[in-house]
Structure formats: structure tokens, C-alpha cells
Tab-separated table of N, CA and C in Angstrom:
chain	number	residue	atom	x	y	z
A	1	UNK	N	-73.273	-138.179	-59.848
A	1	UNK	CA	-73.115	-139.444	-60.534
A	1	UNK	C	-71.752	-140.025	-60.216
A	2	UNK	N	-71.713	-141.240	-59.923
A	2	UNK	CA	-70.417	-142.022	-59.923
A	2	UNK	C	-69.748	-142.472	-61.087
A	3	UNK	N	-70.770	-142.201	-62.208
A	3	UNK	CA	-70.838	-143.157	-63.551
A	3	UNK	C	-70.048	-144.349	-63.793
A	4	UNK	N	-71.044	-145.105	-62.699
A	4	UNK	CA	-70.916	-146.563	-62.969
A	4	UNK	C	-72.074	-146.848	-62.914
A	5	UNK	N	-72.569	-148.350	-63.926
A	5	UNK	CA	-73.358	-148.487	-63.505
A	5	UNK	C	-74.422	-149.399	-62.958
A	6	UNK	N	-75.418	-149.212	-62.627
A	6	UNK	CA	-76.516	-149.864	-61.204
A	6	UNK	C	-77.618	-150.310	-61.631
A	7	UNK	N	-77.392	-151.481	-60.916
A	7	UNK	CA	-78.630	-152.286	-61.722
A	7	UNK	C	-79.918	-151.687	-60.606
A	8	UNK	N	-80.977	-151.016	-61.792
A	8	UNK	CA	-82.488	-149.938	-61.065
A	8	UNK	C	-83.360	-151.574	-60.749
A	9	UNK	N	-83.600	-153.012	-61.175
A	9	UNK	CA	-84.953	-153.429	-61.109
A	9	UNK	C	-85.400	-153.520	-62.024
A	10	UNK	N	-86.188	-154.697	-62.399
A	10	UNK	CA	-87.097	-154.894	-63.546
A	10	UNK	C	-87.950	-154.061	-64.021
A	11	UNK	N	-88.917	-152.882	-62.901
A	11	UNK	CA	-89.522	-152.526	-62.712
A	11	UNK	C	-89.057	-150.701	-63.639
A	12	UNK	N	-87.963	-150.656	-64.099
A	12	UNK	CA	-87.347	-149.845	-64.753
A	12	UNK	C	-86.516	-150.294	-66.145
A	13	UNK	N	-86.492	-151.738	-66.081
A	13	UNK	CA	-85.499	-151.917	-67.366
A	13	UNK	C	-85.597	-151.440	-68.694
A	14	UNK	N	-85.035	-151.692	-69.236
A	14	UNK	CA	-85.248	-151.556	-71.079
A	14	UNK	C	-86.042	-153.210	-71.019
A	15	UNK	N	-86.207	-153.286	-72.303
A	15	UNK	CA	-87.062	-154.185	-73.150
A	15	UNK	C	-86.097	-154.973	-74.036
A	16	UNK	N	-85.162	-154.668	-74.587
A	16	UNK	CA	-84.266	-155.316	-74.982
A	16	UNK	C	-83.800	-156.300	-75.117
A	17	UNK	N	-84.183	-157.098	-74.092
A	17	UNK	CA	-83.552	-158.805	-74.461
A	17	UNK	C	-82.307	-158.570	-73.894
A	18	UNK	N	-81.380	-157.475	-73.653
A	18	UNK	CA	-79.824	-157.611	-73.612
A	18	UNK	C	-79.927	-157.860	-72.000
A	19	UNK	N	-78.472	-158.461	-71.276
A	19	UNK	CA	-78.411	-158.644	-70.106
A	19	UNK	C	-78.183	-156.808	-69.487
A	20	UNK	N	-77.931	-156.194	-69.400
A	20	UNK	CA	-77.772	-155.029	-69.074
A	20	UNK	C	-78.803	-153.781	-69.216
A	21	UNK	N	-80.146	-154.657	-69.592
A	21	UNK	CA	-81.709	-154.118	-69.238
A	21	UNK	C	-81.985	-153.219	-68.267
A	22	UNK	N	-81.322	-153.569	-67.316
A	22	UNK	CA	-81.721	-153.286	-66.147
A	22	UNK	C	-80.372	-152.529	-65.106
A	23	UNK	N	-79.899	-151.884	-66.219
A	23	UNK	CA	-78.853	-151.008	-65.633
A	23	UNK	C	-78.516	-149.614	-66.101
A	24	UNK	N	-78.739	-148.677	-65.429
A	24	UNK	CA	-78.220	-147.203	-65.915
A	24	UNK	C	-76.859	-146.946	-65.238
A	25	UNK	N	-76.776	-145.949	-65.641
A	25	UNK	CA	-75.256	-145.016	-65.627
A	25	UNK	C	-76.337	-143.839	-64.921
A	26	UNK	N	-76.001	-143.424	-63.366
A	26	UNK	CA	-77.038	-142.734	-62.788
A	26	UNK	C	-76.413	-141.117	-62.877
A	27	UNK	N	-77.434	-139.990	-63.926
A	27	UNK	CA	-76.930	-138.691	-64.185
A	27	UNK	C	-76.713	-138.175	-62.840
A	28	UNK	N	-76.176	-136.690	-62.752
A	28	UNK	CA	-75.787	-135.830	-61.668
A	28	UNK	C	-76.950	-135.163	-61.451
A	29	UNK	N	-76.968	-134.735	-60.061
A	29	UNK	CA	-78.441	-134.162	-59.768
A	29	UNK	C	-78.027	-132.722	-59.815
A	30	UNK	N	-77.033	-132.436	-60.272
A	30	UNK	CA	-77.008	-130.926	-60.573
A	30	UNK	C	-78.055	-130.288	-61.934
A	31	UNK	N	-78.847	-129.562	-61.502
A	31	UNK	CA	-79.594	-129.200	-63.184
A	31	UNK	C	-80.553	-129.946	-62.578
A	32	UNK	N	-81.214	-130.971	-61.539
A	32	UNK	CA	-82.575	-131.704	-61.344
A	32	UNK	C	-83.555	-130.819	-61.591
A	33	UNK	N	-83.333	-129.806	-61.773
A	33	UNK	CA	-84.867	-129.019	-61.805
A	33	UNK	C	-85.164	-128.776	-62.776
A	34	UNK	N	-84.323	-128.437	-63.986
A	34	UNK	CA	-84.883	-128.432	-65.370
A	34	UNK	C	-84.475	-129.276	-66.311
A	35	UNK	N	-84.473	-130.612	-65.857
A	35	UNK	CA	-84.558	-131.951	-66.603
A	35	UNK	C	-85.965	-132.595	-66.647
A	36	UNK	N	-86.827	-131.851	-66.272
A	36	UNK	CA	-88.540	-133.316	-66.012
A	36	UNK	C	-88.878	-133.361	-67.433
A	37	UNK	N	-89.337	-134.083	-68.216
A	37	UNK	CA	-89.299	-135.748	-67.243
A	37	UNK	C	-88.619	-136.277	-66.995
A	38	UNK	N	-88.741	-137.450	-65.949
A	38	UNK	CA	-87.387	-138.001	-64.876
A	38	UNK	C	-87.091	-139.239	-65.424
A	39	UNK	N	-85.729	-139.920	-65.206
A	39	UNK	CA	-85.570	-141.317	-65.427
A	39	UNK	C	-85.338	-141.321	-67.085
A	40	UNK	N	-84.103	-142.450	-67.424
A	40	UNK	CA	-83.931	-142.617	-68.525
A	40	UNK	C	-85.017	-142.294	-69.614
A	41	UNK	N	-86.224	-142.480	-69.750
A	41	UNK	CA	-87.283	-142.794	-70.821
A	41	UNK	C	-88.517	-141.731	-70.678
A	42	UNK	N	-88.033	-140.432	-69.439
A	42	UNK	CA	-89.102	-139.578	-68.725
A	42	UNK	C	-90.255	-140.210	-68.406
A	43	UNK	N	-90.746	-141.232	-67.863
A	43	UNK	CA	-91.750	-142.604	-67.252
A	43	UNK	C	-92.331	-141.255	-66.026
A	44	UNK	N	-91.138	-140.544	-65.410
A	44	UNK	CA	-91.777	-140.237	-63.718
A	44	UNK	C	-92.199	-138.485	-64.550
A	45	UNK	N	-93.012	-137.931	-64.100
A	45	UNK	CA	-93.590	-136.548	-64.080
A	45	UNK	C	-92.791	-135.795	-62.659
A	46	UNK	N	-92.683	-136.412	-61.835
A	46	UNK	CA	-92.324	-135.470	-60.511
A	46	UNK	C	-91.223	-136.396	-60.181
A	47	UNK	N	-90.056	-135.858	-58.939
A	47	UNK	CA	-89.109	-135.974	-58.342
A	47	UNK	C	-89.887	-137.318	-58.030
A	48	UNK	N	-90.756	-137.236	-57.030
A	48	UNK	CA	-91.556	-137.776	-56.224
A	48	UNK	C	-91.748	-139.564	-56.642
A	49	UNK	N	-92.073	-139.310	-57.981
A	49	UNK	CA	-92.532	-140.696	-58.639
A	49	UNK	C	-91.003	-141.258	-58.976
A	50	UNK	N	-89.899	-140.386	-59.371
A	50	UNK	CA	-89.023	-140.794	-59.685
A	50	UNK	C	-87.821	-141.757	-58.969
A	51	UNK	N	-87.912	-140.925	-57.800
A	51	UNK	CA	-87.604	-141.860	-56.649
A	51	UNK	C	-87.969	-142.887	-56.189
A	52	UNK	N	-89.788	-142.978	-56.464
A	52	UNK	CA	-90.315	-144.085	-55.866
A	52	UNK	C	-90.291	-145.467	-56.710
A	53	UNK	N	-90.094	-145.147	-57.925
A	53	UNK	CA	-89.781	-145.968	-58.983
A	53	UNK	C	-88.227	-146.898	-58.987
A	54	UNK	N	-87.526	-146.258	-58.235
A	54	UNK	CA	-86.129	-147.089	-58.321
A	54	UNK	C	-86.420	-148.483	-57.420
A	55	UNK	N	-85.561	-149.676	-58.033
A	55	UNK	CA	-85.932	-150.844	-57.055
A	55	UNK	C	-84.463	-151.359	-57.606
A	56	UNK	N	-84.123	-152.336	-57.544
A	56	UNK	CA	-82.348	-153.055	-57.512
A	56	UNK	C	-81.559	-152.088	-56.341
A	57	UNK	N	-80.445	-152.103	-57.095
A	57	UNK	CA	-79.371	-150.864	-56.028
A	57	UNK	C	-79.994	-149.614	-55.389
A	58	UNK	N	-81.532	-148.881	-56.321
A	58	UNK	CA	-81.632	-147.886	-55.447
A	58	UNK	C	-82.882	-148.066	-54.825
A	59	UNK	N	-83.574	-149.290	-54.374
A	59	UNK	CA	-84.592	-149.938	-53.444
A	59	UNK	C	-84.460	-149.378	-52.245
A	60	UNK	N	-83.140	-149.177	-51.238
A	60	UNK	CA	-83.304	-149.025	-50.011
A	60	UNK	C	-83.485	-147.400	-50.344
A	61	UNK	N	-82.755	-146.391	-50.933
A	61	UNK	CA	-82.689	-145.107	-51.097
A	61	UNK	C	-84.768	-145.082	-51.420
A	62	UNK	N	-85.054	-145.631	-52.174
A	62	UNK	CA	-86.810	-145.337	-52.469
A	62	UNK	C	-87.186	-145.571	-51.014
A	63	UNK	N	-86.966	-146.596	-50.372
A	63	UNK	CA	-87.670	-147.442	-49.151
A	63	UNK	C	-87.210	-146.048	-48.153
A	64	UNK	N	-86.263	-145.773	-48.212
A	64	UNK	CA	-85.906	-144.720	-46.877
A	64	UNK	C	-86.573	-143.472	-47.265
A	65	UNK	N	-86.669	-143.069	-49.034
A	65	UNK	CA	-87.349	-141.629	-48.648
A	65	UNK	C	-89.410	-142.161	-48.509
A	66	UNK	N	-89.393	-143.416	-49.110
A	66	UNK	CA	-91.373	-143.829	-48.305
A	66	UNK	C	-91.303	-143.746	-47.478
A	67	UNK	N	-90.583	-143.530	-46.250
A	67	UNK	CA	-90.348	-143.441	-45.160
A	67	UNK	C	-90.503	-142.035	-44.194
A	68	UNK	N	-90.156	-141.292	-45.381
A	68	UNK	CA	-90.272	-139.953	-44.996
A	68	UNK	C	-91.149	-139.515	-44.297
A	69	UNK	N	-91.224	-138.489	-43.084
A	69	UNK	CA	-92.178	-137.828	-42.956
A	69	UNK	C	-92.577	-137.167	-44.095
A	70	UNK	N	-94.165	-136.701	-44.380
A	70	UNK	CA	-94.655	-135.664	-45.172
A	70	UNK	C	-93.834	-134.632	-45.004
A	71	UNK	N	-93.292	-133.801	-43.917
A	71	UNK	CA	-92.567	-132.388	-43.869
A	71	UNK	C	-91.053	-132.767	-44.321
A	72	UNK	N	-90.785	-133.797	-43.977
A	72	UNK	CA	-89.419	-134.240	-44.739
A	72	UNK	C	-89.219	-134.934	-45.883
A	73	UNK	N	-89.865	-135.248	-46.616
A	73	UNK	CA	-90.377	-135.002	-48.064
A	73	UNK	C	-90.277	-133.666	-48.664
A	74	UNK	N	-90.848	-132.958	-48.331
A	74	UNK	CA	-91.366	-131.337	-48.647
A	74	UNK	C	-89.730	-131.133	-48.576
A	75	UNK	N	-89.035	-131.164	-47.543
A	75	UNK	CA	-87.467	-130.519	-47.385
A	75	UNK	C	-86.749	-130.695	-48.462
A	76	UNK	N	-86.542	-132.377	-48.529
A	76	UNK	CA	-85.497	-132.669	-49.343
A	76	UNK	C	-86.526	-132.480	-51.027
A	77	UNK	N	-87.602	-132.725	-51.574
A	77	UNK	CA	-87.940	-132.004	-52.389
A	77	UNK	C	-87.071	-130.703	-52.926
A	78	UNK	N	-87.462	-129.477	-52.043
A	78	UNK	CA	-87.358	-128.244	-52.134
A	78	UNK	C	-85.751	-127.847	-52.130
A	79	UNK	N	-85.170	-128.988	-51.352
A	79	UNK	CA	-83.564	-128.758	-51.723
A	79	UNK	C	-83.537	-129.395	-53.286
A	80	UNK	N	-83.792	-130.321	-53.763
A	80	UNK	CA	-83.946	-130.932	-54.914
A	80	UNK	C	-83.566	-130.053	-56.104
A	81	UNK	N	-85.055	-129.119	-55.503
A	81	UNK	CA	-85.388	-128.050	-57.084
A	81	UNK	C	-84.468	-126.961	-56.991
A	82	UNK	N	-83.575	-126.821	-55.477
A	82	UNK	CA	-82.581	-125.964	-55.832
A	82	UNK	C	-81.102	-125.914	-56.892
A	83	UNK	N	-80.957	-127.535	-57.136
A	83	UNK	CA	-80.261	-127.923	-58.141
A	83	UNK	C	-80.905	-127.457	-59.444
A	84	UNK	N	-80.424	-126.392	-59.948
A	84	UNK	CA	-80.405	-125.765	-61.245
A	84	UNK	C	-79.189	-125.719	-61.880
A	85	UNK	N	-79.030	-125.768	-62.832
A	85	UNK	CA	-77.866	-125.664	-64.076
A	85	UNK	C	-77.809	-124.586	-64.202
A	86	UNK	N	-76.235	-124.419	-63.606
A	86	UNK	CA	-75.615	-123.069	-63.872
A	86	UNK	C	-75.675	-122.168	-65.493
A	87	UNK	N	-75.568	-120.967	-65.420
A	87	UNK	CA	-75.453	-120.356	-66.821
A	87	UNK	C	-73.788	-120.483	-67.149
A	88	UNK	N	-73.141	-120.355	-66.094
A	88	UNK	CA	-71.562	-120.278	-66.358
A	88	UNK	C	-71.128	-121.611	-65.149
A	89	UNK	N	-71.171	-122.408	-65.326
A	89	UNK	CA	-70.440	-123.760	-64.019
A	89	UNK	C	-68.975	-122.784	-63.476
A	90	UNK	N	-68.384	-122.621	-64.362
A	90	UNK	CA	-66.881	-121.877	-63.723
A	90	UNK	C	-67.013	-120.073	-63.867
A	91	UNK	N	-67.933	-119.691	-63.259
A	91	UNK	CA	-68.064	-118.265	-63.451
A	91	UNK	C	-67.601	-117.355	-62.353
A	92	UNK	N	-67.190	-118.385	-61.444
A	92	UNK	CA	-66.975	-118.071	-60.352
A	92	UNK	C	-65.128	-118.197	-60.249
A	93	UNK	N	-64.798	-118.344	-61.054
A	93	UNK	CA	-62.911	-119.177	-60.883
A	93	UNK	C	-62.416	-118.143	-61.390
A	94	UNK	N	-61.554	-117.558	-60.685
A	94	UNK	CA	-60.496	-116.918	-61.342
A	94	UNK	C	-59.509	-117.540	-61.881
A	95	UNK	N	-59.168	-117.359	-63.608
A	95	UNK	CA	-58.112	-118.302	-63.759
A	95	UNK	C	-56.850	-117.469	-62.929
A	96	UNK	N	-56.037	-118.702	-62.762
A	96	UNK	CA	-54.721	-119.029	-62.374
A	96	UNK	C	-53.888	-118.184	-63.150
A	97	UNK	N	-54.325	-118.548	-64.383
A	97	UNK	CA	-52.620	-118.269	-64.927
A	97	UNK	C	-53.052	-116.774	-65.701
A	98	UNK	N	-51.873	-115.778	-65.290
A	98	UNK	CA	-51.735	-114.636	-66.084
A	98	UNK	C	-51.766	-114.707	-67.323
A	99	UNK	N	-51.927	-113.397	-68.068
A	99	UNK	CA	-52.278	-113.033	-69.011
A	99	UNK	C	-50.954	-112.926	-69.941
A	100	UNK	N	-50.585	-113.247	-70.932
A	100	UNK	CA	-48.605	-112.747	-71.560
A	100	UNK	C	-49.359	-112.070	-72.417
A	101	UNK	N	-48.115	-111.229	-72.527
A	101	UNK	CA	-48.115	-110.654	-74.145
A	101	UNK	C	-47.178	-111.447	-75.302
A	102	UNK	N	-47.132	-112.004	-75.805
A	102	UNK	CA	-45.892	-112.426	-76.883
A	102	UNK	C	-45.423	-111.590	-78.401
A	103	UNK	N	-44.023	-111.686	-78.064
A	103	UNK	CA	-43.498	-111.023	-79.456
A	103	UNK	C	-44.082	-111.469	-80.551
A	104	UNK	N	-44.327	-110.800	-81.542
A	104	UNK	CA	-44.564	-111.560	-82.994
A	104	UNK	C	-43.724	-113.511	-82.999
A	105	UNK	N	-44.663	-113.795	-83.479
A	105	UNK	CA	-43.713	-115.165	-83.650
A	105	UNK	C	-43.535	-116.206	-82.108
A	106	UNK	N	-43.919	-115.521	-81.431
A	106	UNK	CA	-43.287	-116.341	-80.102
A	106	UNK	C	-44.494	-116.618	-79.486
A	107	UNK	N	-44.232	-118.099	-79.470
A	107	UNK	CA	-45.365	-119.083	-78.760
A	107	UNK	C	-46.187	-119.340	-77.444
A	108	UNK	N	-47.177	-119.456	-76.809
A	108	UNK	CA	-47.052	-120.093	-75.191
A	108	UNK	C	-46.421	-121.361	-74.847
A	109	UNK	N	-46.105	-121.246	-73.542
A	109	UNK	CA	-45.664	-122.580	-73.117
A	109	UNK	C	-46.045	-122.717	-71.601
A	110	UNK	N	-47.272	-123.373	-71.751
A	110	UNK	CA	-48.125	-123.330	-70.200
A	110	UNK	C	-47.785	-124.565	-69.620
């Protein structure tokens, strides 16, 4: 996500009456695999529909993956569902900073 945000198309807006109907704040595709249903309002069941559903700013991104071969579909799919939500995001980091001991009374100062 850039979180800014992009106007999707009528074809996705809210109902609202407000001028900004037709604009999301587009989430991170990290975790895509155990978020369905897709799209602000879950409207799409599959990746598939979800993509094909974008029209404003993400029209050419839909238009290029209709475009797809069938086997390149299947690819970027299957990379898709490899985006899962970590159990630990930083499980992997060693912190930086050592461990102190402090006297009774005596504070950190990081």
C-alpha cells in the first residue's frame, strides 16, 4: 500500500452521495491469502474477480492481468496466495540494543 488514495471507478464506489465514493486507501498485499473476501465490502470471492473488478487508477493493472496468459494467471495467482500474515512480522530481527542490568533506582536511557 502507498496509502494514498485512488480513485477504483464507479463500478466499485460507495453509495454515499459523498465526492470521494469512488476512492480507497489500497491495503498491503501482505496477508492476501487470508483476507477473502476481497475489496473494501468483500463484493470479489477470488483474487481473480478482485482484480478484474478494479476500473479508475487500477483499469490498466485489471486490463494487463485480462491479458494474461491462462499459465500466467496461474503464476502470479499462486505467488499471490504466498502472501500470508506472518505469526511474528519481526521474528526474524535481532534487536540491536543489549540487554543492561540497572542498579536499584537507576533508569534507561536509550
Amino acid at each position: 500500500s502507498d496509502l494514498k488514495r485512488h480513485n477504483m471507478g464507479s463500478g466499485l464506489a460507495e453509495s454515499t452521495g459523498d465526492e470521494l465514493d469512488e476512492f480507497f486507501i489500497t491495503p498491503r498485499l501482505w496477508g492476501v491469502r487470508d483476507t477473502s473476501p476481497y475489496l473494501h465490502d468483500g463484493r470479489a470471492m477470488s483474487l481473480t474477480e478482485a482484480i478484474e473488478l478494479h476500473g479508475g487508477e487500477g483499469q490498466a493493472s485489471a486490463d494487463a492481468f485480462i491479458a494474461l496468459t491462462p499459465s500466467e494467471k496461474v503464476d502470479l495467482l499462486s505467488y499471490l496466495r504466498t502472501l500470508v500474515t506472518p505469526r511474528r512480522a519481526n521474528g526474524d530481527i535481532i534487536d540491536p540494543i543489549p540487554d543492561f542490568i540497572f542498579d536499584e533506582g537507576e533508569s534507561a536511557r536509550l
